Coordinates of C-alpha atoms in Angstrom, one line a residue:
Chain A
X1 CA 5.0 128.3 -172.6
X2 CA 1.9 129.5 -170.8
X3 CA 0.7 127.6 -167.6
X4 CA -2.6 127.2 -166.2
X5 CA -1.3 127.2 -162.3
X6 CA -4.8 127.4 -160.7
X7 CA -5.2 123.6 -162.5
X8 CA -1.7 123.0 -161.7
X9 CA -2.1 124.4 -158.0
X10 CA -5.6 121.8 -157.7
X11 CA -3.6 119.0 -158.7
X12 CA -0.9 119.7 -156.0
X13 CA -3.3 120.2 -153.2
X14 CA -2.0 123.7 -152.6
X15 CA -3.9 127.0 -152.6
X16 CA -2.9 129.7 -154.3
X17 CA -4.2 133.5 -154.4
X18 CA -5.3 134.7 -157.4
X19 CA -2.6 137.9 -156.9
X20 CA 0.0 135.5 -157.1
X21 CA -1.0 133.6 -160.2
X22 CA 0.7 136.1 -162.9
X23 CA 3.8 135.7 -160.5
X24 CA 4.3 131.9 -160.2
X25 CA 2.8 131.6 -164.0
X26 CA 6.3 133.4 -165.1
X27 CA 8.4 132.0 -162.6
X28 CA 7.0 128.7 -163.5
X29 CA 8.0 129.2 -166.9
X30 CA 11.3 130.9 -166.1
X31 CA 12.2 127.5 -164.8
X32 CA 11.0 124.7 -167.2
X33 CA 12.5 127.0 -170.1
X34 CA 16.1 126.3 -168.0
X35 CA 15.4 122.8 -167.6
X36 CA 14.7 122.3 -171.3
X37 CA 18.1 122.8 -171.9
X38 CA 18.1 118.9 -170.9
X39 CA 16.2 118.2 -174.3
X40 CA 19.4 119.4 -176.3
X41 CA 21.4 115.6 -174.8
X42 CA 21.0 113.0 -176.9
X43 CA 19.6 109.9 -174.2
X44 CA 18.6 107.9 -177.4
X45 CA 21.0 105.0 -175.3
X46 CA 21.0 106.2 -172.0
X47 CA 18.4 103.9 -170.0
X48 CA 16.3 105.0 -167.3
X49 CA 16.9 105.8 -163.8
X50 CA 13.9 105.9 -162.1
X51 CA 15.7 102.0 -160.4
X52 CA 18.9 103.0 -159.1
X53 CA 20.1 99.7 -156.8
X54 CA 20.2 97.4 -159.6
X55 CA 17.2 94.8 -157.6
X56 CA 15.2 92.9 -158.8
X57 CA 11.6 90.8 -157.7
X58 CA 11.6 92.0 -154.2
X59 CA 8.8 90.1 -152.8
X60 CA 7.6 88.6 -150.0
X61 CA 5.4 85.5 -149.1
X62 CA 1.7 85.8 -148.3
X63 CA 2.2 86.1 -144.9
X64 CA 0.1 88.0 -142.1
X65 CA 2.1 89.7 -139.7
X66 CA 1.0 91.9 -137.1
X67 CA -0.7 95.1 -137.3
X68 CA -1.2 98.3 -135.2
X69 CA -3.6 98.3 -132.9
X70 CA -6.5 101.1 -133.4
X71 CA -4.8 103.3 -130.9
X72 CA -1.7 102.6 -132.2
X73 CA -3.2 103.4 -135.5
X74 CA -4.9 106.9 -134.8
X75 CA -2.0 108.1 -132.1
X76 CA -0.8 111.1 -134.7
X77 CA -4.3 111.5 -136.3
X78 CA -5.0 115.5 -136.4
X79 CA -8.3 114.2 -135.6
X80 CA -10.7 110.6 -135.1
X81 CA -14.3 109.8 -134.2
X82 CA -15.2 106.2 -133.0
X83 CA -12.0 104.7 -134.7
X84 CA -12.0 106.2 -137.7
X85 CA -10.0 109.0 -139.1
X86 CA -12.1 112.1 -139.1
X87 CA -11.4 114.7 -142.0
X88 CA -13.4 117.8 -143.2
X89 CA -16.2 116.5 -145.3
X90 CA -15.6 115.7 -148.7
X91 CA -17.7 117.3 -151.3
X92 CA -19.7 114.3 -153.0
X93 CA -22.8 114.1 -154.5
X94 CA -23.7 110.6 -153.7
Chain B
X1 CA -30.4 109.3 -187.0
X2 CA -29.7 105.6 -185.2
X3 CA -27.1 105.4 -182.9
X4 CA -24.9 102.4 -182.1
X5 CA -23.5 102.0 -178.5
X6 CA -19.6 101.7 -177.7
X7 CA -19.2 99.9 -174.2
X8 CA -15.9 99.2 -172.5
X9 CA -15.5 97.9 -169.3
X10 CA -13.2 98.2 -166.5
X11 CA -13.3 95.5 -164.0
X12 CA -12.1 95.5 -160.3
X13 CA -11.3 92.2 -158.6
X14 CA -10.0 91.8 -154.9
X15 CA -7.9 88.8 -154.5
X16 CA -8.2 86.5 -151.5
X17 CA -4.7 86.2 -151.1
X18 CA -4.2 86.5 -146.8
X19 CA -2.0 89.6 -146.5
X20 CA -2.5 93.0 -148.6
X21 CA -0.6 93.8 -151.4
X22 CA 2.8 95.8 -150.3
X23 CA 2.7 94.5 -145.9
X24 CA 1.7 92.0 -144.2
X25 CA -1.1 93.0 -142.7
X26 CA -4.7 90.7 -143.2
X27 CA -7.0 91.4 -145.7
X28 CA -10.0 90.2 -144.2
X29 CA -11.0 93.4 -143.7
X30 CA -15.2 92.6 -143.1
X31 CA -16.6 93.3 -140.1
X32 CA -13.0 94.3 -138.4
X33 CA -13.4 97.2 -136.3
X34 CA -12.3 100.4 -138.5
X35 CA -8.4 100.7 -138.4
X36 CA -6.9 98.0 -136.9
X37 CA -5.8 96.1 -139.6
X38 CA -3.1 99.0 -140.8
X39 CA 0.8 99.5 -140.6
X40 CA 3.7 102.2 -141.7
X41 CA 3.0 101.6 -145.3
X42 CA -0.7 101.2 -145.4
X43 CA -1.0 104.2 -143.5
X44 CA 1.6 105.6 -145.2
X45 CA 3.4 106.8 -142.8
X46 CA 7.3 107.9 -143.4
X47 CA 9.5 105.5 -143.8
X48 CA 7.1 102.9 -144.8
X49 CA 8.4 100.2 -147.6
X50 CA 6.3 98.9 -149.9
X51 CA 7.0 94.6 -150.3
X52 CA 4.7 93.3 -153.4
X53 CA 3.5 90.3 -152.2
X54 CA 4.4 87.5 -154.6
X55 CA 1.3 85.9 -154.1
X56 CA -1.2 88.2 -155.8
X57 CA 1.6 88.9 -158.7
X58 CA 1.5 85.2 -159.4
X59 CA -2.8 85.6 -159.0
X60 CA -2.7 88.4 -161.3
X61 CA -0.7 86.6 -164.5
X62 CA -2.9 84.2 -163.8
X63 CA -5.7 85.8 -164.4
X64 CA -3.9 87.8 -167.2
X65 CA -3.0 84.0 -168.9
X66 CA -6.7 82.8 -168.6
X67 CA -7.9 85.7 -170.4
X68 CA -5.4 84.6 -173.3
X69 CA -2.9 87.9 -172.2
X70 CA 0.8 88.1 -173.3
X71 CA 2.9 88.6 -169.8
X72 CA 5.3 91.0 -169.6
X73 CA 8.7 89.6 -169.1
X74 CA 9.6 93.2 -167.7
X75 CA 7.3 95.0 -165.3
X76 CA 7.1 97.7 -163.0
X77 CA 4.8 99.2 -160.5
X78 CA 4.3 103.4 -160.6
X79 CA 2.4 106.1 -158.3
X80 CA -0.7 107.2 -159.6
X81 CA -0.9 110.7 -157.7
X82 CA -4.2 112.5 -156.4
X83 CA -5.6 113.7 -153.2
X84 CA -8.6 111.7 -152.1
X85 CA -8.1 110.7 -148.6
X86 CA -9.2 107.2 -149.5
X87 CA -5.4 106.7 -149.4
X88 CA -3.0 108.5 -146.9
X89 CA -0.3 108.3 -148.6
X90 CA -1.5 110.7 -152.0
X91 CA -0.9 108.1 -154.1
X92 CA -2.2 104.5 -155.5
X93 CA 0.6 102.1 -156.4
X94 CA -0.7 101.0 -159.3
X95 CA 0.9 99.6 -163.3
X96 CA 0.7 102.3 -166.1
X97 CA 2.6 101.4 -169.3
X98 CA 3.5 97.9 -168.2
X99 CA 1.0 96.0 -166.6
X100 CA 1.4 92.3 -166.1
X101 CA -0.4 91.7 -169.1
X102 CA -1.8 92.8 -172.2
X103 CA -3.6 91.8 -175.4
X104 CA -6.2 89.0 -173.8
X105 CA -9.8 88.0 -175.1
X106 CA -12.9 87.0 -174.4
X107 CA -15.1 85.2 -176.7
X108 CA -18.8 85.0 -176.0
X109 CA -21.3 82.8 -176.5
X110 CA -22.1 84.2 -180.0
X111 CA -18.7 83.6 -181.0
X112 CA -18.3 87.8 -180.8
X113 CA -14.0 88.3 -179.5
X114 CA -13.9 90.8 -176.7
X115 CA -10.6 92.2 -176.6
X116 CA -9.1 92.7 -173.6
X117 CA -6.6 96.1 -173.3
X118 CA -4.8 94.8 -169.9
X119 CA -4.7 93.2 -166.4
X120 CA -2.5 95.3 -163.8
X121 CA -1.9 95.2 -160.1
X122 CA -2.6 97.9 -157.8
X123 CA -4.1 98.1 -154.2
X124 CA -7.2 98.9 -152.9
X125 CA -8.2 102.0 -151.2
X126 CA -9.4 102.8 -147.8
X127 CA -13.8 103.2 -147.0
X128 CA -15.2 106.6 -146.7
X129 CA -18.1 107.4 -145.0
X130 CA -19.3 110.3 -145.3
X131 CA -21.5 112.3 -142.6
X132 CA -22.8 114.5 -140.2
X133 CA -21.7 115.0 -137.2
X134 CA -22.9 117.8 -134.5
X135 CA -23.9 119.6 -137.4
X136 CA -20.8 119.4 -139.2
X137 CA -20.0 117.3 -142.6
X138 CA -17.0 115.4 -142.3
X139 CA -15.7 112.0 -143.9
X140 CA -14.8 109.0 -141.7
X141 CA -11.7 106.7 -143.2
X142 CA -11.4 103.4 -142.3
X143 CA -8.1 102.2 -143.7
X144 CA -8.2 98.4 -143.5
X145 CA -8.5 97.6 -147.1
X146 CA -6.4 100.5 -147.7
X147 CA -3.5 98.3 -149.9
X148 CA -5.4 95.1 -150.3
X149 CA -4.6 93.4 -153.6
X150 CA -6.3 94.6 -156.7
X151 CA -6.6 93.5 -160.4
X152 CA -7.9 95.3 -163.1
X153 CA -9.1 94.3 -166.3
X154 CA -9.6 96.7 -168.8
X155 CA -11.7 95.9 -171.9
X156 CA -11.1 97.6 -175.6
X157 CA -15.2 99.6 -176.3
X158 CA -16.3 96.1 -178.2
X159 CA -19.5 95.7 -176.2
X160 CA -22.6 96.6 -178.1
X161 CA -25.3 96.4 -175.7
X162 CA -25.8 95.4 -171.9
X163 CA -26.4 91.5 -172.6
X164 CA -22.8 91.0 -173.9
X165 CA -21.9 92.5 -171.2
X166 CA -23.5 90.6 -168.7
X167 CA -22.1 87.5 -170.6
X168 CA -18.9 89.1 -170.2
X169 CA -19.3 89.6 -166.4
X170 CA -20.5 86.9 -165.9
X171 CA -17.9 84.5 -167.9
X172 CA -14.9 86.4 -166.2
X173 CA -16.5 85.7 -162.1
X174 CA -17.0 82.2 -163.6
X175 CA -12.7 82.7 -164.4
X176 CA -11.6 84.1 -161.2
X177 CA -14.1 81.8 -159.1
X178 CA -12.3 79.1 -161.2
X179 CA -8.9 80.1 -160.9
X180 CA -9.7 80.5 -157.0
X181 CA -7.7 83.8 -156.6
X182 CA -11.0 85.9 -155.2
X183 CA -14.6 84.9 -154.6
X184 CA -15.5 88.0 -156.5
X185 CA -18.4 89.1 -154.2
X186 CA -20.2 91.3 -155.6
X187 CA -22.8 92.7 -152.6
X188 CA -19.0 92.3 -150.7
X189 CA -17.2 94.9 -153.3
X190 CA -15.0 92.1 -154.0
X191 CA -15.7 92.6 -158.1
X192 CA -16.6 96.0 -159.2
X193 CA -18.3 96.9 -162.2
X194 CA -17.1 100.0 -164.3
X195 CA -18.6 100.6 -167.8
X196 CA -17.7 103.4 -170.5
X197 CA -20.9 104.2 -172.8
X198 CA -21.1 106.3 -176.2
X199 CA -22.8 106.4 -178.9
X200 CA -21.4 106.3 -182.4
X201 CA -23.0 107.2 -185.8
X202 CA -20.8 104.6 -187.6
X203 CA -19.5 101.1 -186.3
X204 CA -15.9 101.5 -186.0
X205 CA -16.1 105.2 -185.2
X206 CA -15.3 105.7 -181.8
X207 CA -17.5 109.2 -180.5
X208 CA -15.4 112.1 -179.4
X209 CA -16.7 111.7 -175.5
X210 CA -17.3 109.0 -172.7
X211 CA -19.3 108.4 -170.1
X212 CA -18.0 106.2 -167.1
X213 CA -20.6 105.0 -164.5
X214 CA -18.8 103.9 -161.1
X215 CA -18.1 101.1 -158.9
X216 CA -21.7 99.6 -159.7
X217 CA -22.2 96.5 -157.3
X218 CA -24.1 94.0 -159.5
X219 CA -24.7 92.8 -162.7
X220 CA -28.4 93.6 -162.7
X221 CA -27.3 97.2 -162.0
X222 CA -24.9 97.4 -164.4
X223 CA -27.7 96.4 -167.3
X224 CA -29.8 98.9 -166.1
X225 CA -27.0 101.2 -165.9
X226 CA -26.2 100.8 -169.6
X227 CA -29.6 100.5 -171.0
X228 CA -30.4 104.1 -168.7
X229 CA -27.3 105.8 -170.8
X230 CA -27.7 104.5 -174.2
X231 CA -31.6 106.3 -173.7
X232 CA -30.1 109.6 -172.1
X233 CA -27.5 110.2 -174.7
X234 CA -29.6 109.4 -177.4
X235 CA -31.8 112.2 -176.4
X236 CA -28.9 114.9 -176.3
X237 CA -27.2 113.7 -179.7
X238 CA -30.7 113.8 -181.1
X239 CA -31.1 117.2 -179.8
X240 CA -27.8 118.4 -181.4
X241 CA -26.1 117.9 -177.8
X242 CA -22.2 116.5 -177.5
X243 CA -23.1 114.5 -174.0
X244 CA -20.2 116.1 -171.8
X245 CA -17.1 113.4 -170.9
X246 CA -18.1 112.8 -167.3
X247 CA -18.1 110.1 -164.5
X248 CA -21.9 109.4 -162.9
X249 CA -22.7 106.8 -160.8
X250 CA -25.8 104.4 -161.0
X251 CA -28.7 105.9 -158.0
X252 CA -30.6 102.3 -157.0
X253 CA -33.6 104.0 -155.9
X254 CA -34.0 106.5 -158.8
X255 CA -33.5 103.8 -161.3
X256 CA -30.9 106.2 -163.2
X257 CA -27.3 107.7 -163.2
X258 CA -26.5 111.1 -161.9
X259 CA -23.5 113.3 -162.5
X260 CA -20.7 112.3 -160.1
X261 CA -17.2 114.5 -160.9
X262 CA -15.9 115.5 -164.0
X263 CA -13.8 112.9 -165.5
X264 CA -9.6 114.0 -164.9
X265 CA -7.3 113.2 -167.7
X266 CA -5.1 110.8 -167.2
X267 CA -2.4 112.7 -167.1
X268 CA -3.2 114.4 -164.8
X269 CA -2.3 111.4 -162.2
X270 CA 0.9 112.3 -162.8
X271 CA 2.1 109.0 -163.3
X272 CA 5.8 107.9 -162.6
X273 CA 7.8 104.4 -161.8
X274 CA 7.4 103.3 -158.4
X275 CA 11.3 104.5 -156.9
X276 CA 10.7 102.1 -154.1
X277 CA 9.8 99.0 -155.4
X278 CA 12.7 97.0 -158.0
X279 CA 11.2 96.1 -161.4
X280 CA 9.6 92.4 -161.2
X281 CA 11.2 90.3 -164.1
X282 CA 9.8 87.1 -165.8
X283 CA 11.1 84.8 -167.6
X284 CA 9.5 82.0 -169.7
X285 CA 10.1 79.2 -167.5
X286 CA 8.1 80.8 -164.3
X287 CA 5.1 81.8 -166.8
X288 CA 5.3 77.5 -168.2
X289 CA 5.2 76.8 -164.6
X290 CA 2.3 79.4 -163.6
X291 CA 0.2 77.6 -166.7
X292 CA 0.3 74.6 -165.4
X293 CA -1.7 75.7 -162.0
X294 CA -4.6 76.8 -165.1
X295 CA -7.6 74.6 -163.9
X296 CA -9.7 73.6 -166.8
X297 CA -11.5 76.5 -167.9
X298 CA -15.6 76.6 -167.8
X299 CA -15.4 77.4 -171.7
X300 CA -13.3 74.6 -172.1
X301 CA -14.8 71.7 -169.6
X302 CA -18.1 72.9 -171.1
X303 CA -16.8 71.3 -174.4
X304 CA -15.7 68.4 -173.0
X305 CA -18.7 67.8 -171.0
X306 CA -20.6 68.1 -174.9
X307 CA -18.3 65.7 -176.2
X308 CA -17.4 63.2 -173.4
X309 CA -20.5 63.0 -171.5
X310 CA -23.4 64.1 -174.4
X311 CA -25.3 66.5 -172.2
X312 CA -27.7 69.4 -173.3
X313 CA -26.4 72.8 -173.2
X314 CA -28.7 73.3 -170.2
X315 CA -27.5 70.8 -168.2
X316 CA -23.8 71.8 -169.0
X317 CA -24.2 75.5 -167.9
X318 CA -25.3 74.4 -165.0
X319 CA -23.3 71.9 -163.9
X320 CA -19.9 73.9 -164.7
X321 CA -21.2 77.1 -162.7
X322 CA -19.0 76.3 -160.0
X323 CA -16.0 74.6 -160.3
X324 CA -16.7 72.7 -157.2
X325 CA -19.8 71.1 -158.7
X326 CA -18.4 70.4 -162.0
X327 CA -15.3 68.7 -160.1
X328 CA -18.3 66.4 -158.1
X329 CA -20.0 65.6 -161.3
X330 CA -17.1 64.7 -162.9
X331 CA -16.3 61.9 -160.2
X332 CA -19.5 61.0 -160.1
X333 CA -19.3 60.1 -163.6
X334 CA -16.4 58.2 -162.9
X335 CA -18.0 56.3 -159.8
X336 CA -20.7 55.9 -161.8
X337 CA -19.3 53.8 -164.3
X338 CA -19.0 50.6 -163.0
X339 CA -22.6 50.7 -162.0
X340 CA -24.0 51.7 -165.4
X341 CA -25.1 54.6 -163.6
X342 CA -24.9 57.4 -166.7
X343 CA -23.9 60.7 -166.7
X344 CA -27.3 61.9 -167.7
X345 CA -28.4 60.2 -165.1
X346 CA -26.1 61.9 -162.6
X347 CA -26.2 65.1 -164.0
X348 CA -29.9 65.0 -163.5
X349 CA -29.7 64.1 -159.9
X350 CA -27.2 66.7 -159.2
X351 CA -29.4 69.6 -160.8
X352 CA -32.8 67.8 -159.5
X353 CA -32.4 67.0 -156.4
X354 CA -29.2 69.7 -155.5
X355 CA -27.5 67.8 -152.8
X356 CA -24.7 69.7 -151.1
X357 CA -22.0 68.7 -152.6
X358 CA -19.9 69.6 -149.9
X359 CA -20.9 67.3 -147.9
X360 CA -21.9 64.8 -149.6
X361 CA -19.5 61.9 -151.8
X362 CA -19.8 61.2 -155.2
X363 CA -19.8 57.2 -154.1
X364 CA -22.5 57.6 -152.2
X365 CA -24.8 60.1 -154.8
X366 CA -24.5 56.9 -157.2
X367 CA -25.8 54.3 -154.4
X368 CA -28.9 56.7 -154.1
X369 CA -29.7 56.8 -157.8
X370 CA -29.0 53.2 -157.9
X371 CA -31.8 52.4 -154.7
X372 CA -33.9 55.0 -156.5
X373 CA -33.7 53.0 -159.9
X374 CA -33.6 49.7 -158.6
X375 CA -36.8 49.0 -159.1
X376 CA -36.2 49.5 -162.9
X377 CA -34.0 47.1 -162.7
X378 CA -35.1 43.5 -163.3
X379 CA -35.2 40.4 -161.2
X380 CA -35.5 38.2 -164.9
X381 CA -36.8 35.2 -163.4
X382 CA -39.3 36.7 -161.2
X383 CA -40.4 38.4 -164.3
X384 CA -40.5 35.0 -165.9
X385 CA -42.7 33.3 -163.6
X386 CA -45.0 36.4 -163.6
X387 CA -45.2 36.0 -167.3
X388 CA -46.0 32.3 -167.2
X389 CA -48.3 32.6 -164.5
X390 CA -50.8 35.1 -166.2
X391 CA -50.2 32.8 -169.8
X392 CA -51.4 30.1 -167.7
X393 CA -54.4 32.0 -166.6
X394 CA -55.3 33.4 -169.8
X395 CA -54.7 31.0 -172.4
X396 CA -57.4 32.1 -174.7
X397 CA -55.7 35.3 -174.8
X398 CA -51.7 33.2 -176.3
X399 CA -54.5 31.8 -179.0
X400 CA -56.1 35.4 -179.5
X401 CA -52.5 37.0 -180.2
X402 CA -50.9 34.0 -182.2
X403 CA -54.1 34.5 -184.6
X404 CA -53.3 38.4 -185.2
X405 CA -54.7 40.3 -182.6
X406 CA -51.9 41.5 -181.0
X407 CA -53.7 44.1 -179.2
X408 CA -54.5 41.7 -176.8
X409 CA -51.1 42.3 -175.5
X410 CA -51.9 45.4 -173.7
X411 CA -54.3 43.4 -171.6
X412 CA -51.3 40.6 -170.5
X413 CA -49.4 43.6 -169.9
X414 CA -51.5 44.7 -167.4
X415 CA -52.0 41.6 -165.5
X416 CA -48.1 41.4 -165.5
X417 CA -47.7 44.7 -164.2
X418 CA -50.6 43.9 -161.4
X419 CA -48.9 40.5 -160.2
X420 CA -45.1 42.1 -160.2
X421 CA -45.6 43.4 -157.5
X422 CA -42.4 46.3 -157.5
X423 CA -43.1 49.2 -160.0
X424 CA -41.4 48.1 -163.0
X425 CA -40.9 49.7 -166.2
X426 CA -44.2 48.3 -169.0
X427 CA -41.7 48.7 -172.2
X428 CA -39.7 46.2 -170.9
X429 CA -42.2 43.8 -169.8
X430 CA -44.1 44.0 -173.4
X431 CA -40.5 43.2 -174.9
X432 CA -40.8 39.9 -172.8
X433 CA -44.1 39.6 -173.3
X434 CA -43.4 39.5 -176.8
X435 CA -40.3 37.7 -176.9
X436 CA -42.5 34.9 -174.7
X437 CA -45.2 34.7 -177.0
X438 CA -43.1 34.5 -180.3
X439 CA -41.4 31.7 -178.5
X440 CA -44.0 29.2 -177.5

């Protein structure tokens, strides 16, 4: 198992110095070679869990209800300009 | 070597239900001052719990049933994972292996199927903007349509050129219009155009690579988009040249597309169920009772407009543009009946003299074709008494016809038409003209 972490570090949003790539690459695969051990149980007839409560069709009606107010709405922002959220500008070419 | 184009298309369509997809907060998002139509779980924020809104759900099937989709009796929503800060919370709820429907169609005018892969719910993301400010480049996020219902409808690559396409587009606004679950906008954002271009040496083949061009905003632009590709790529394969998988976006004023970002694999989304929202189950009873809100269909009142009504194709396509107009023609019709007032004669008022339907009655469209066409109606006896009056004068002329010249007809005619004096329609006066002179 060999990992491509820079691609796996991009994907998580998370940066990563190229000194520590070898380390995490093996640690990485130190790990998922554990979990594999899961592989080796048969789940042919075991069904998923990813719904734990047993719900079903939890919906609600087409209803407006009230929203924050722009202040309200920008109180824990790092950062805002005019109303908006203001982030560090996003490579585009558009 | 000739190469044939592979087109698939992914469409975006906003619903018009009133609140966004998992809160309750409003949709109409246009022209709202940035960020105050947001919540804990548009934003979000910790804590926040996603509600699907049973609405849109219901608008979704139904848009999956008019496009001749199977439903899924068992559904689920999942987190499709990236960071774009178009959405705070680092992930799109969206459907991945069990969208509300599957296995639909199209079929065009030409009588070509489209096949269409899926229909699945997500929610829309936030607006960037991106700019300078004191020198700095920074993106502006505005998340009121962050979470604001969402269908997509994904076609198999069956398209062969930009005018099927089109068709295509086109045909499925007509649907949604119809089925009134979004006004699909298009200079609004409320549809959004998506197509995937290759070229293949051999029908059936699909080419190793794709190209996607993005969220293009009309259906002129999307043409232009296609018929730009097909010539790009045709270059590079001629030259030897694998065109790269990639997503580019269609530049208005350059008249071509340019190279946006790489194209992610899918997988890369990371894709898993949705932990906080409960699977949504169907069963055949609520997808009977979803079918019957189905309006007629434009394909399908088209027909009947052929068969019930005998109009020309012309007439029809325009006429069942709108479901509103077809709706006042088809009243009309019925108004119209008791007054011998015909539906060609209705369906050319309606496309003649375009009154506004919405404001106007079918009733009262029939009394002004019948004031309009009265004087084609006739008052017999004046008509009589016309007749006998120019005989009278022109007795030579009864003596003239009864010994074979009948062109002398054309001359009673016109005295008749001179005397009566409404307009009046000639054939019908040389009929009892004739009718006159073969009886005395």
């Amino acid at each position: 198992m060999k990992f491509n972490v820079s691609h796996i570090a991009k994907l998580a949003n998370l940066h990563i110095d190229k000194n520590e790539l070898e380390l995490l690459s093996s640690q990485l695969t130190k790990t998922l070679t554990y979990i594999n051990i899961l592989k080796d149980i048969n789940t042919e007839n075991t069904p998923n869990t990813d719904q734990v409560t047993g719900l079903k069709n939890v919906v609600r009606d087409d209803i407006v209800t009230s929203s924050f107010t722009q202040e309200e709405a920008l109180l824990n922002a790092k950062d805002s300009y005019k109303g908006f959220f203001k982030v560090k500008g996003i490579l585009e070419n558009e | 070597m000739k190469y044939l184009p592979v087109i698939g298309l992914e469409v975006h369509v906003e619903l018009k239900t009133k609140s966004k997809m998992f809160c309750g907060c409003s949709t109409q998002y246009f022209g709202k001052a940035p960020n105050s139509q947001t919540c804990a779980v548009c934003l979000g924020m910790p804590g926040g719990l996603p509600v699907p809104n049973k609405k849109a759900i219901e608008w979704c099937i139904l848009i999956g049933i008019a496009l001749n989709g199977k439903i899924a009796l068992h559904s689920k929503f999942d987190r499709k994972n990236y960071f774009y800060p178009d959405l705070a919370k680092g992930y799109q709820i969206s459907q991945y292996d069990m969208p509300f429907a599957k296995n639909g169609y199209l079929i065009l005018q030409n009588g070509k199927k489209i096949r269409i892969r899926r229909v699945h719910m997500e929610e829309d993301t936030g607006k960037l903007m991106h700019e300078k400010i004191n020198g700095e480049s920074v993106s502006l996020i505005d998340f009121n349509r962050s979470g604001v219902p969402l269908v997509e409808i994904v076609t198999e690559p069956d398209f062969e050129n930009a005018e099927e396409v089109k068709e295509y587009l086109q045909a499925l606004q007509q649907i949604v219009r119809y089925l009134e679950v979004s006004d699909a906008n298009m200079e609004r954002g409320e549809m959004r155009l998506e197509p995937n271009i290759s070229l293949t040496v051999k029908k059936g083949v699909l080419p190793p690579y794709k190209v996607e061009v993005k969220n293009i905003n009309s259906f002129k632009f999307v043409e232009k988009a296609i018929n730009f590709e097909i010539k790009r790529q045709e270059i590079l394969l001629s030259d030897g040249i694998t065109p790269p998988q990639e997503t580019r976006g269609w530049n208005e004023t350059k008249n071509e597309t340019i190279l946006q970002r790489v194209k992610e694999e899918a997988n890369d989304y990371r894709y898993f169920p949705e932990p906080d929202i409960p699977p949504i189950q169907l069963t055949n009873e609520i997808i009977e009772k979803l079918t019957k809100f189905i309006p007629e269909l434009p394909n399908i009142k088209a027909k009947r407009f052929k068969s019930s009504y005998d109009l020309s194709s012309y007439d029809i396509e325009i006429l069942t543009r709108d479901k509103n107009t077809a709706d006042f023609f088809d009243k009309a019709v019925l108004d119209g009946k008791s007054f011998s007032v015909t539906p060609k004669q209705i369906a050319n008022y309606i496309i003649n003299k375009k009154p506004d339907i919405e404001k106007s009655v079918p009733s009262e469209i029939i009394k002004t074709i019948l004031s309009s066409s009265k004087s084609n109606t006739i008052d017999e006896q004046k008509l009589t008494s016309v007749i006998e009056k120019v005989l009278q004068e022109n007795k030579n002329a009864i003596n003239d016809y009864k010994n074979g010249k009948t062109n002398v007809i054309m001359y009673l005619l016109g005295q008749v038409l001179r005397l009566y004096d409404e307009k009046i329609d000639p054939k019908l006066v040389k009929e009892n003209l004739e009718k006159y002179l073969n009886n005395n």
